[in-house]
């Protein structure tokens, strides 16, 4: 039978089997050996990649596996506990937690209070955990007004806990210098009648200290925008409710 | 003669197949075994080496706090888990009571109920629903560590913060010369839209809290996000990025990533004072 693998036969001339078999059969065996070696390499590669893929999945879940290993091994590997866990201990802990929750609840004012969100310009009039009313407001614009003579003002609303210190009906605003400078007007003398404005603050005003007021406005279209000089402006509906519900000493929280 | 050789050949082939089979499994199992050993041995090593660098002077002393893991191996896992959860909840409420005495705005993070609360003097100012959150590897491990309650024991204190939005959106305006100029100024005062909100709050005891807005997370309408990331790479955020890349396991930085609504994320960042305190439950 004529060989179709002359090179292989040539290479395996020293093989023992050569003396016993015809070259064709030998060539066949060698061909199988080489094919086998090639396929073995392929198998090893696929095994390696399968292994790597599986290892990847193990690493992907490593946080959960590791946490579980720690949970299981910690009782054996670390020092003994002072307080053993039992249903009794757990009940005691539950009671303690309830007690802490009750103590925490006592911090919420019993009388109506106001929460002002300057980030979204929104107010919440609340009593305990219940919301009595919510609506828009306007807070400080964060404008820094610079004028001649190195004079400057920043129009921001302070954050924190405040108390109602004064309640006014038909308030009159004594306009400070910046109110004129901001409008490009000439600043009048301190005792000038131009300084007094009886309409700008609306029907009511509530003072929270340091010159900051919660009051009404003539410019209702700007309610909901941060455009004030630090005070809180409310629309008529909200102003009436706030004035009616908040007593002297009632809390105002601004954030 | 021919038959004998064929049998020998078959035997050789069979032996070689067996060897191949064994080698196949050896090659396949080697990386799996290595991965498994790494994943299981490293946490145990970490547990044993007793590195308590995450505890500082503000941590609660050990003898005061309960151990989060009941160390009696005989007790059922379920009972132990319940005890741990209750101990953590107790510490959380103790911390909240401490924060009530503070006059500044504080943060309470309750990962069990997926809530973030802004509080002042015990009054809840804002309740934010967490859309989703994740803990990093270190924190997942650390939650099982006996020192975990000592770490949680007292409120965390804010050390540093950075964000894609400004904390105080200041606008500088020069006094107008006349009322006509003044009327034009109003347009400058009105706020513009904030960019994509992303906040990093770094507390003491290696706790990092990352907040990201969720509602437009995948929106292509926010090119600002890309700008922010290039800022990170180029600017002062490089250090943070480098440390998070270097954060190999088990790292000592305990990070919580939280996704909130845009308004909540913005409100939290702008409301928090520079030394804000935090009560954590997880």
Coordinates of C-alpha atoms in Angstrom, one line a residue:
Chain A
X1 CA 0.0 0.0 0.0
X2 CA 1.6 3.3 -1.0
X3 CA 2.2 5.7 1.8
X4 CA 0.7 9.1 1.8
X5 CA 2.9 10.2 4.8
X6 CA 6.5 9.9 3.6
X7 CA 7.9 12.5 6.1
X8 CA 6.5 10.7 9.1
X9 CA 7.8 7.3 7.9
X10 CA 11.2 8.9 7.4
X11 CA 11.2 10.4 10.8
X12 CA 10.2 7.1 12.5
X13 CA 12.8 5.0 10.7
X14 CA 14.4 4.0 14.0
X15 CA 11.2 2.9 15.6
X16 CA 11.1 -0.8 16.7
X17 CA 7.8 -1.3 15.2
X18 CA 9.2 -0.5 11.8
X19 CA 10.7 -3.9 11.6
X20 CA 7.4 -5.6 12.3
X21 CA 4.9 -3.5 10.4
X22 CA 4.5 -2.1 7.0
X23 CA 5.2 1.6 6.6
X24 CA 1.6 2.5 5.9
X25 CA 0.3 1.2 9.2
X26 CA 3.2 2.9 11.1
X27 CA 2.3 6.2 9.4
X28 CA -1.2 5.8 10.5
X29 CA -0.1 5.3 14.1
X30 CA 2.1 8.3 14.0
X31 CA -0.6 10.4 12.5
X32 CA -3.0 9.4 15.3
X33 CA -0.3 10.2 17.9
X34 CA 0.2 13.7 16.5
X35 CA -3.5 14.4 16.2
X36 CA -3.8 13.1 19.8
X37 CA -1.1 15.5 21.0
X38 CA -2.8 18.3 19.2
X39 CA -6.2 17.5 20.7
X40 CA -4.6 17.1 24.2
X41 CA -3.3 20.6 24.0
X42 CA -6.8 21.8 23.1
X43 CA -8.2 19.8 26.0
X44 CA -5.7 21.4 28.4
X45 CA -6.5 24.8 27.1
X46 CA -10.2 24.3 27.5
X47 CA -9.7 22.9 31.0
X48 CA -7.6 25.9 31.9
X49 CA -10.2 28.3 30.7
X50 CA -13.0 26.4 32.4
X51 CA -11.0 26.6 35.6
X52 CA -10.4 30.3 35.2
X53 CA -14.1 30.9 34.5
X54 CA -15.0 29.0 37.6
X55 CA -12.4 30.8 39.7
X56 CA -13.8 34.1 38.4
X57 CA -17.2 33.1 39.7
X58 CA -15.7 32.3 43.1
X59 CA -14.0 35.7 43.1
X60 CA -17.2 37.4 42.0
X61 CA -18.9 36.0 45.1
X62 CA -15.9 36.4 47.4
X63 CA -17.5 39.1 49.6
X64 CA -20.4 36.8 50.5
X65 CA -18.3 33.7 50.8
X66 CA -15.7 35.5 53.0
X67 CA -18.5 37.0 55.2
X68 CA -20.0 33.6 55.7
X69 CA -16.6 32.1 56.5
X70 CA -16.0 34.8 59.1
X71 CA -19.5 34.4 60.6
X72 CA -19.0 30.6 61.0
X73 CA -15.4 30.8 62.2
X74 CA -15.6 33.8 64.5
X75 CA -17.2 31.9 67.5
X76 CA -14.3 29.4 67.4
X77 CA -11.5 31.7 66.7
X78 CA -12.1 34.7 68.9
X79 CA -12.4 35.2 72.7
X80 CA -15.5 34.0 74.5
X81 CA -18.5 36.3 74.9
X82 CA -19.5 38.0 78.1
X83 CA -23.2 37.7 77.3
X84 CA -24.4 34.5 75.8
X85 CA -27.3 34.7 73.4
X86 CA -30.6 33.2 74.4
X87 CA -34.2 34.1 73.8
X88 CA -34.2 35.8 77.2
X89 CA -31.3 38.1 76.3
X90 CA -33.0 38.8 73.0
X91 CA -36.2 39.7 74.8
X92 CA -34.3 42.0 77.1
X93 CA -32.6 43.7 74.2
X94 CA -36.0 44.2 72.4
X95 CA -37.4 45.9 75.6
X96 CA -34.3 48.1 75.8
X97 CA -34.7 49.2 72.2
X98 CA -38.4 50.0 72.7
X99 CA -37.5 52.1 75.7
X100 CA -34.9 54.0 73.7
X101 CA -37.4 54.6 70.9
X102 CA -39.9 56.0 73.4
X103 CA -37.2 58.3 74.8
X104 CA -36.4 59.5 71.3
X105 CA -40.0 60.2 70.5
X106 CA -40.2 62.6 73.5
X107 CA -37.9 65.0 71.7
X108 CA -40.6 65.8 69.0
X109 CA -42.5 68.9 70.1
X110 CA -46.1 68.5 71.2
X111 CA -47.2 71.9 70.0
X112 CA -47.2 72.8 66.3
X113 CA -43.8 73.5 64.8
X114 CA -42.4 74.5 61.4
X115 CA -39.9 72.7 59.2
X116 CA -38.4 74.8 56.4
X117 CA -36.5 73.1 53.6
X118 CA -34.3 75.8 51.9
X119 CA -33.0 73.3 49.4
X120 CA -36.4 72.8 47.7
X121 CA -38.0 75.9 49.2
X122 CA -40.8 74.1 50.9
X123 CA -42.4 74.3 54.4
X124 CA -44.0 71.7 56.6
X125 CA -46.3 72.8 59.4
X126 CA -46.4 69.9 61.8
X127 CA -47.9 68.8 65.1
X128 CA -46.1 65.7 66.5
X129 CA -45.4 63.5 63.5
X130 CA -48.6 64.7 61.7
X131 CA -48.3 67.3 58.8
X132 CA -50.9 70.0 59.2
X133 CA -50.0 71.8 56.0
X134 CA -47.2 71.9 53.5
X135 CA -46.5 74.4 50.8
X136 CA -43.9 76.5 48.9
X137 CA -41.8 79.2 50.4
X138 CA -38.8 81.4 49.3
X139 CA -35.5 81.4 51.2
X140 CA -32.2 83.2 50.9
X141 CA -30.7 83.6 47.4
X142 CA -27.0 83.2 48.5
X143 CA -26.3 86.4 46.6
X144 CA -23.2 88.3 47.7
X145 CA -23.9 92.0 47.0
X146 CA -20.8 94.1 46.6
X147 CA -21.0 97.9 46.8
X148 CA -18.5 100.8 46.8
X149 CA -16.4 101.3 49.8
X150 CA -15.7 97.5 50.3
X151 CA -19.2 97.0 51.6
X152 CA -20.8 93.6 51.0
X153 CA -23.8 91.6 52.2
X154 CA -24.6 87.9 51.8
X155 CA -28.3 87.0 51.6
X156 CA -28.5 83.5 53.2
X157 CA -31.0 81.9 55.4
X158 CA -29.5 80.4 58.6
X159 CA -29.9 76.7 59.3
X160 CA -30.7 75.1 62.6
X161 CA -33.3 75.2 65.4
X162 CA -35.0 78.5 66.2
X163 CA -38.0 79.7 68.3
X164 CA -40.7 82.2 67.5
X165 CA -39.7 85.3 69.4
X166 CA -42.2 87.8 68.1
X167 CA -45.5 87.8 66.2
X168 CA -46.5 90.9 64.3
X169 CA -49.7 92.0 62.5
X170 CA -49.4 94.5 59.7
X171 CA -45.6 94.7 60.0
X172 CA -43.7 97.7 58.8
X173 CA -40.2 97.1 57.3
X174 CA -37.4 99.5 58.1
X175 CA -35.4 99.2 54.9
X176 CA -31.7 98.8 55.5
X177 CA -29.0 100.3 53.1
X178 CA -28.7 97.2 51.0
X179 CA -32.4 97.4 50.0
X180 CA -31.6 100.7 48.2
X181 CA -28.2 99.7 46.9
X182 CA -29.6 96.5 45.4
X183 CA -32.3 98.5 43.5
X184 CA -29.7 101.0 42.2
X185 CA -31.3 103.8 44.3
X186 CA -29.7 106.4 46.4
X187 CA -29.5 105.5 50.1
X188 CA -31.6 107.9 52.2
X189 CA -30.6 109.2 55.7
X190 CA -31.3 106.8 58.6
X191 CA -34.5 108.7 59.8
X192 CA -35.9 109.3 56.4
X193 CA -39.6 108.3 55.9
X194 CA -38.5 106.5 52.7
X195 CA -37.0 103.8 54.9
X196 CA -40.4 102.6 56.1
X197 CA -42.3 100.2 54.0
X198 CA -45.7 99.0 55.3
X199 CA -46.6 96.7 52.4
X200 CA -43.4 94.7 51.6
X201 CA -43.8 92.1 54.5
X202 CA -47.5 91.2 53.9
X203 CA -50.1 90.8 56.6
X204 CA -48.1 89.1 59.3
X205 CA -44.5 88.6 60.3
X206 CA -43.0 86.1 62.8
X207 CA -39.5 86.8 64.1
X208 CA -37.0 83.9 64.7
X209 CA -34.3 86.1 66.0
X210 CA -31.2 88.0 64.7
X211 CA -33.4 90.0 62.3
X212 CA -34.8 87.0 60.4
X213 CA -38.5 86.9 59.8
X214 CA -41.1 84.6 58.3
X215 CA -43.4 87.0 56.4
X216 CA -45.6 87.6 53.4
X217 CA -44.7 89.2 50.0
X218 CA -46.0 91.3 47.2
X219 CA -44.1 89.2 44.7
X220 CA -46.1 86.0 45.0
X221 CA -44.9 84.7 41.5
X222 CA -41.4 84.2 43.0
X223 CA -42.6 82.0 45.8
X224 CA -40.8 78.6 45.6
X225 CA -37.6 80.3 44.4
X226 CA -34.5 81.2 46.5
X227 CA -34.7 84.9 46.0
X228 CA -35.0 86.5 49.5
X229 CA -32.4 88.3 51.6
X230 CA -32.4 85.6 54.3
X231 CA -36.0 85.8 55.5
X232 CA -38.6 83.2 54.7
X233 CA -41.3 84.5 52.4
X234 CA -44.7 82.7 52.3
X235 CA -47.8 83.1 50.2
X236 CA -50.9 84.3 51.9
X237 CA -52.5 80.9 52.6
X238 CA -49.4 79.5 54.2
X239 CA -48.7 82.7 56.1
X240 CA -52.2 82.7 57.6
X241 CA -51.9 79.1 58.8
X242 CA -48.4 79.6 60.1
X243 CA -49.4 82.7 62.0
X244 CA -52.4 81.0 63.5
X245 CA -50.7 77.7 64.5
X246 CA -47.3 78.8 65.8
X247 CA -47.3 80.2 69.3
X248 CA -44.6 82.2 71.0
X249 CA -41.7 79.8 71.6
X250 CA -42.8 77.4 69.0
X251 CA -39.9 75.7 67.2
X252 CA -38.8 76.5 63.7
X253 CA -36.3 74.1 62.1
X254 CA -34.5 75.2 59.0
X255 CA -32.3 72.9 56.9
Chain B
X1 CA 1.8 -10.7 16.2
X2 CA -0.4 -8.0 14.8
X3 CA -3.1 -8.7 17.4
X4 CA -0.5 -8.5 20.3
X5 CA 0.7 -5.1 19.1
X6 CA -2.9 -3.8 18.7
X7 CA -3.7 -4.9 22.2
X8 CA -0.6 -3.1 23.5
X9 CA -1.6 -0.1 21.5
X10 CA -5.1 -0.1 22.9
X11 CA -3.6 -0.4 26.4
X12 CA -1.3 2.5 25.7
X13 CA -4.1 4.6 24.4
X14 CA -6.3 3.8 27.4
X15 CA -3.5 4.7 29.8
X16 CA -2.8 7.9 28.0
X17 CA -6.6 8.7 28.1
X18 CA -6.6 8.2 31.8
X19 CA -3.6 10.4 32.3
X20 CA -5.3 13.0 30.0
X21 CA -8.4 12.8 32.1
X22 CA -6.5 13.3 35.3
X23 CA -4.5 16.2 33.8
X24 CA -7.6 17.8 32.5
X25 CA -9.1 17.9 36.0
X26 CA -5.8 19.0 37.5
X27 CA -5.5 21.9 35.1
X28 CA -9.1 22.8 35.5
X29 CA -9.2 22.6 39.3
X30 CA -5.9 24.3 40.0
X31 CA -7.3 27.9 39.5
X32 CA -10.6 27.0 41.2
X33 CA -8.8 25.6 44.2
X34 CA -6.5 28.6 44.5
X35 CA -9.4 31.0 44.2
X36 CA -11.3 29.1 46.9
X37 CA -8.4 29.0 49.2
X38 CA -7.8 32.7 48.8
X39 CA -11.4 33.5 49.4
X40 CA -11.7 31.4 52.5
X41 CA -8.3 31.7 54.2
X42 CA -7.8 35.4 53.8
X43 CA -10.8 36.4 55.9
X44 CA -9.9 34.0 58.6
X45 CA -6.3 35.4 58.6
X46 CA -7.8 38.9 58.8
X47 CA -10.0 37.8 61.7
X48 CA -7.1 36.3 63.6
X49 CA -4.5 39.0 63.1
X50 CA -6.6 41.3 65.3
X51 CA -5.8 44.5 63.5
X52 CA -7.9 47.1 65.3
X53 CA -6.7 50.2 63.5
X54 CA -10.3 50.9 62.5
X55 CA -11.0 51.7 66.2
X56 CA -10.0 55.1 67.5
X57 CA -10.5 57.2 70.6
X58 CA -14.1 57.9 69.7
X59 CA -15.0 54.1 69.6
X60 CA -16.9 52.6 72.4
X61 CA -14.8 50.6 74.8
X62 CA -15.1 46.9 74.3
X63 CA -16.4 46.0 77.8
X64 CA -19.3 48.4 77.5
X65 CA -20.6 47.1 74.2
X66 CA -22.0 43.7 73.5
X67 CA -20.1 41.5 71.2
X68 CA -21.9 41.4 67.9
X69 CA -21.2 37.8 67.4
X70 CA -22.3 35.5 70.1
X71 CA -19.1 33.6 70.7
X72 CA -20.6 30.5 72.1
X73 CA -20.4 28.1 69.1
X74 CA -23.1 25.9 70.5
X75 CA -25.8 28.5 70.1
X76 CA -27.9 28.3 67.0
X77 CA -26.9 30.5 64.1
X78 CA -30.4 32.0 63.9
X79 CA -30.4 33.0 67.6
X80 CA -27.0 34.4 67.2
X81 CA -28.0 36.4 64.2
X82 CA -31.0 37.8 66.0
X83 CA -28.8 38.8 68.9
X84 CA -26.4 40.6 66.6
X85 CA -29.2 42.5 64.8
X86 CA -30.7 43.5 68.1
X87 CA -27.4 44.7 69.5
X88 CA -26.8 46.8 66.4
X89 CA -30.3 48.3 66.7
X90 CA -29.7 49.1 70.3
X91 CA -26.5 50.9 69.6
X92 CA -28.2 52.8 66.8
X93 CA -30.9 54.1 69.1
X94 CA -28.4 54.9 71.8
X95 CA -26.4 57.0 69.2
X96 CA -29.6 58.7 68.0
X97 CA -30.3 59.7 71.6
X98 CA -26.8 61.1 71.9
X99 CA -27.4 63.1 68.7
X100 CA -30.7 64.5 70.1
X101 CA -28.6 66.6 72.6
X102 CA -26.8 68.2 69.7
X103 CA -27.9 71.5 68.3
X104 CA -26.7 70.9 64.8
X105 CA -28.2 68.8 62.0
X106 CA -27.3 65.1 62.1
X107 CA -27.7 62.1 59.8
X108 CA -29.1 58.7 60.7
X109 CA -28.6 55.9 58.2
X110 CA -30.8 52.9 58.6
X111 CA -29.8 50.4 56.0
X112 CA -32.1 47.7 57.4
X113 CA -35.2 49.9 56.6
X114 CA -33.5 51.6 53.6
X115 CA -33.9 55.1 55.1
X116 CA -31.7 58.1 55.6
X117 CA -33.0 60.6 58.2
X118 CA -31.9 64.2 58.6
X119 CA -32.5 65.1 62.2
X120 CA -32.0 68.0 64.6
X121 CA -32.6 67.8 68.4
X122 CA -34.5 64.5 67.8
X123 CA -36.9 66.0 65.3
X124 CA -36.9 64.3 61.9
X125 CA -36.5 67.0 59.3
X126 CA -36.4 64.8 56.2
X127 CA -36.9 61.1 55.5
X128 CA -35.1 59.9 52.4
X129 CA -35.9 56.5 50.9
X130 CA -32.8 54.7 49.7
X131 CA -33.3 53.4 46.2
X132 CA -30.4 50.9 46.4
X133 CA -27.2 50.5 48.3
X134 CA -24.2 48.3 48.5
X135 CA -21.4 47.7 51.0
X136 CA -17.8 47.2 49.9
X137 CA -16.0 43.9 50.7
X138 CA -14.3 45.2 53.8
X139 CA -17.6 46.3 55.4
X140 CA -19.3 43.0 54.5
X141 CA -16.5 41.2 56.3
X142 CA -16.3 43.7 59.1
X143 CA -20.0 43.3 59.9
X144 CA -19.2 39.8 61.1
X145 CA -16.2 40.9 63.2
X146 CA -16.4 40.8 67.0
X147 CA -15.2 44.4 67.1
X148 CA -18.0 45.6 64.9
X149 CA -20.1 47.0 67.7
X150 CA -17.2 48.9 69.2
X151 CA -16.8 50.5 65.8
X152 CA -20.5 51.4 65.6
X153 CA -20.6 52.3 69.3
X154 CA -20.5 56.1 69.1
X155 CA -21.7 58.5 66.4
X156 CA -19.3 59.0 63.5
X157 CA -18.0 62.5 62.8
X158 CA -17.7 64.0 59.4
X159 CA -14.1 64.7 58.5
X160 CA -14.2 65.7 54.9
X161 CA -16.6 66.0 52.0
X162 CA -16.6 66.6 48.3
X163 CA -19.4 66.7 45.7
X164 CA -20.3 67.6 42.2
X165 CA -22.5 70.4 43.5
X166 CA -21.6 73.4 45.6
X167 CA -22.5 73.3 49.2
X168 CA -23.4 77.0 49.2
X169 CA -24.5 78.2 45.8
X170 CA -23.1 81.7 46.1
X171 CA -23.6 84.3 43.3
X172 CA -21.5 87.5 43.5
X173 CA -23.3 90.6 42.2
X174 CA -22.0 94.2 42.0
X175 CA -24.3 96.9 43.0
X176 CA -26.3 98.3 40.0
X177 CA -25.9 101.9 39.1
X178 CA -29.6 102.5 38.5
X179 CA -33.0 100.9 38.8
X180 CA -32.9 99.7 35.1
X181 CA -29.7 97.7 35.7
X182 CA -31.3 96.4 39.0
X183 CA -34.2 94.9 37.1
X184 CA -31.9 92.9 34.9
X185 CA -30.1 91.5 37.9
X186 CA -33.1 89.4 39.0
X187 CA -32.4 87.0 36.2
X188 CA -28.9 86.4 37.5
X189 CA -30.3 85.7 41.0
X190 CA -32.6 82.9 39.8
X191 CA -30.9 79.5 40.3
X192 CA -29.7 77.4 37.4
X193 CA -30.1 73.6 37.2
X194 CA -27.6 71.7 39.4
X195 CA -25.3 69.2 37.7
X196 CA -25.5 65.4 38.3
X197 CA -25.4 65.0 42.1
X198 CA -22.7 62.8 43.5
X199 CA -21.4 63.2 47.0
X200 CA -18.5 61.7 49.1
X201 CA -18.7 62.0 52.8
X202 CA -15.7 60.8 54.8
X203 CA -16.3 60.1 58.4
X204 CA -13.8 59.0 61.1
X205 CA -13.1 55.4 61.8
X206 CA -12.5 54.8 58.0
X207 CA -16.1 55.1 57.0
X208 CA -16.8 56.5 53.6
X209 CA -20.4 57.3 52.5
X210 CA -20.9 57.8 48.7
X211 CA -24.3 59.2 47.6
X212 CA -25.4 59.3 44.0
X213 CA -28.6 60.6 42.5
X214 CA -30.7 57.8 41.1
X215 CA -33.5 59.1 38.9
X216 CA -31.4 60.2 36.0
X217 CA -28.5 57.8 36.6
X218 CA -28.6 56.3 33.1
X219 CA -29.7 59.4 31.3
X220 CA -27.5 60.6 28.5
X221 CA -28.8 64.1 29.1
X222 CA -26.2 64.6 31.8
X223 CA -22.9 65.4 30.2
X224 CA -22.0 67.0 33.5
X225 CA -21.4 63.6 34.9
X226 CA -18.6 63.0 32.4
X227 CA -17.1 66.4 33.2
X228 CA -17.3 65.5 36.9
X229 CA -15.4 62.2 36.3
X230 CA -12.7 64.0 34.3
X231 CA -12.5 66.4 37.2
X232 CA -11.9 63.5 39.4
X233 CA -9.1 62.2 37.2
X234 CA -7.5 65.5 36.8
X235 CA -8.1 67.3 40.0
X236 CA -8.0 66.9 43.7
X237 CA -10.2 63.8 43.6
X238 CA -7.3 61.8 42.1
X239 CA -6.2 60.8 45.5
X240 CA -9.6 59.3 46.3
X241 CA -9.7 57.4 43.0
X242 CA -6.2 56.1 43.5
X243 CA -7.0 54.8 47.0
X244 CA -10.2 53.1 45.7
X245 CA -8.3 51.4 43.0
X246 CA -5.7 50.3 45.5
X247 CA -8.4 49.2 47.8
X248 CA -7.5 45.5 47.7
X249 CA -9.1 43.0 49.9
X250 CA -9.5 43.1 52.8
X251 CA -9.2 46.8 52.8
X252 CA -9.6 49.0 55.8
X253 CA -11.9 51.6 54.1
X254 CA -15.5 50.8 54.9
X255 CA -17.6 52.2 52.1
X256 CA -21.4 52.4 51.7
X257 CA -22.7 53.4 48.3
X258 CA -26.2 54.7 48.3
X259 CA -28.5 55.8 45.5
X260 CA -31.1 58.4 46.4
X261 CA -33.4 60.8 44.5
X262 CA -31.8 64.0 43.2
X263 CA -33.6 66.2 45.7
X264 CA -32.8 64.0 48.7
X265 CA -29.1 63.9 47.8
X266 CA -28.9 67.6 47.3
X267 CA -30.8 68.4 50.5
X268 CA -28.7 66.1 52.6
X269 CA -25.4 67.6 51.3
X270 CA -26.5 71.2 51.7
X271 CA -28.0 70.6 55.2
X272 CA -25.1 68.9 56.8
X273 CA -22.7 71.0 58.8
X274 CA -18.9 70.5 58.4
X275 CA -18.7 68.4 61.5
X276 CA -21.9 66.5 61.1
X277 CA -22.5 63.4 63.2
X278 CA -23.9 60.1 62.0
X279 CA -25.7 57.2 63.6
X280 CA -25.5 54.0 61.5
X281 CA -27.6 50.8 61.5
X282 CA -26.9 48.0 59.1

